[in-house]
Coordinates of C-alpha atoms in Angstrom, one line a residue:
X184 CA 0.1 0.0 -0.1
X185 CA 1.1 3.7 -0.8
X186 CA 0.7 6.7 1.1
X187 CA -1.7 7.9 -1.3
X188 CA -4.2 4.8 -0.5
X189 CA -3.8 4.8 3.2
X190 CA -7.3 5.8 4.7
X191 CA -5.7 7.3 7.8
X192 CA -2.7 8.6 6.3
X193 CA -0.4 5.5 8.0
X194 CA 2.1 3.7 6.8
X195 CA 4.1 0.9 7.9
X196 CA 7.6 0.3 6.6
X197 CA 9.3 -2.8 7.6
X198 CA 13.2 -3.4 7.0
X199 CA 13.6 -7.2 7.7
X200 CA 17.5 -7.1 7.4
X201 CA 18.5 -3.5 8.7
X202 CA 22.3 -4.1 9.1
X203 CA 24.1 -1.8 11.1
X204 CA 22.1 1.5 10.0
X205 CA 25.0 2.8 8.0
X206 CA 27.7 1.2 5.8
X207 CA 31.3 1.1 6.7
X208 CA 32.3 4.6 5.0
X209 CA 29.4 6.2 6.7
X210 CA 26.8 6.4 4.0
X211 CA 23.5 6.1 5.3
X212 CA 21.8 2.3 4.8
X213 CA 18.2 1.6 4.2
X214 CA 17.1 2.4 8.0
X215 CA 18.6 5.8 8.0
X216 CA 17.0 6.3 4.7
X217 CA 13.6 5.2 5.7
X218 CA 14.0 7.4 8.8
X219 CA 14.8 10.3 6.8
X220 CA 11.6 9.6 4.5
X221 CA 9.6 9.3 7.9
X222 CA 10.9 12.9 9.1
X223 CA 9.8 14.6 5.7
X224 CA 6.2 12.7 5.2
X225 CA 5.7 13.6 8.7
X226 CA 5.5 17.2 8.0
X227 CA 2.7 16.4 5.4
X228 CA 1.0 15.0 8.3
X229 CA 1.7 11.4 6.9
X230 CA 2.6 8.9 10.1
X231 CA 5.3 6.2 8.9
X232 CA 5.5 3.4 11.6
X233 CA 9.0 2.0 10.6
X234 CA 10.6 -1.5 12.1
X235 CA 13.8 -2.6 11.6
X236 CA 14.8 -6.3 12.2
X237 CA 18.7 -7.2 12.8
X238 CA 20.0 -10.5 14.2
X239 CA 23.4 -9.8 13.9
X240 CA 24.2 -8.6 17.6
X241 CA 27.4 -6.2 16.0
X242 CA 25.2 -5.4 13.4
X243 CA 22.2 -4.5 15.9
X244 CA 24.6 -2.4 18.0
X245 CA 25.4 0.1 15.0
X246 CA 21.9 -0.1 14.0
X247 CA 20.7 1.2 17.5
X248 CA 23.4 4.1 17.5
X249 CA 21.8 5.2 14.3
X250 CA 18.4 5.0 15.8
X251 CA 19.3 7.1 18.6
X252 CA 20.2 9.7 16.6
X253 CA 16.6 10.3 15.7
X254 CA 13.4 11.4 17.6
X255 CA 11.2 8.5 18.6
X256 CA 7.6 8.7 17.8
X257 CA 4.6 7.7 19.7
X258 CA 5.0 4.3 21.3
X259 CA 8.5 3.6 19.9
X260 CA 10.2 0.7 21.6
X261 CA 13.9 -0.7 20.9
X262 CA 14.8 -4.4 21.6
X263 CA 16.7 -7.2 20.7
X264 CA 15.5 -9.8 18.6
X265 CA 14.7 -12.8 19.8
X266 CA 16.7 -16.1 18.6

């Protein structure tokens, strides 16, 4: 579903292999790009609920550092994935 099809201006984004949030050179990865997009569309009154999944502990820690740099939305939770 795209944002134009959303009846209540809500969109869910799921990144099932989020990685570290940034690559080795510091360039943004899929998770950080999704957060930029969510911030941009929030100013238009659209709410994106973003879910990031990462199973590798080292990558998960890097992802957490990137996520801490962005404001949390309502109901935002961070927790390690279950194995």
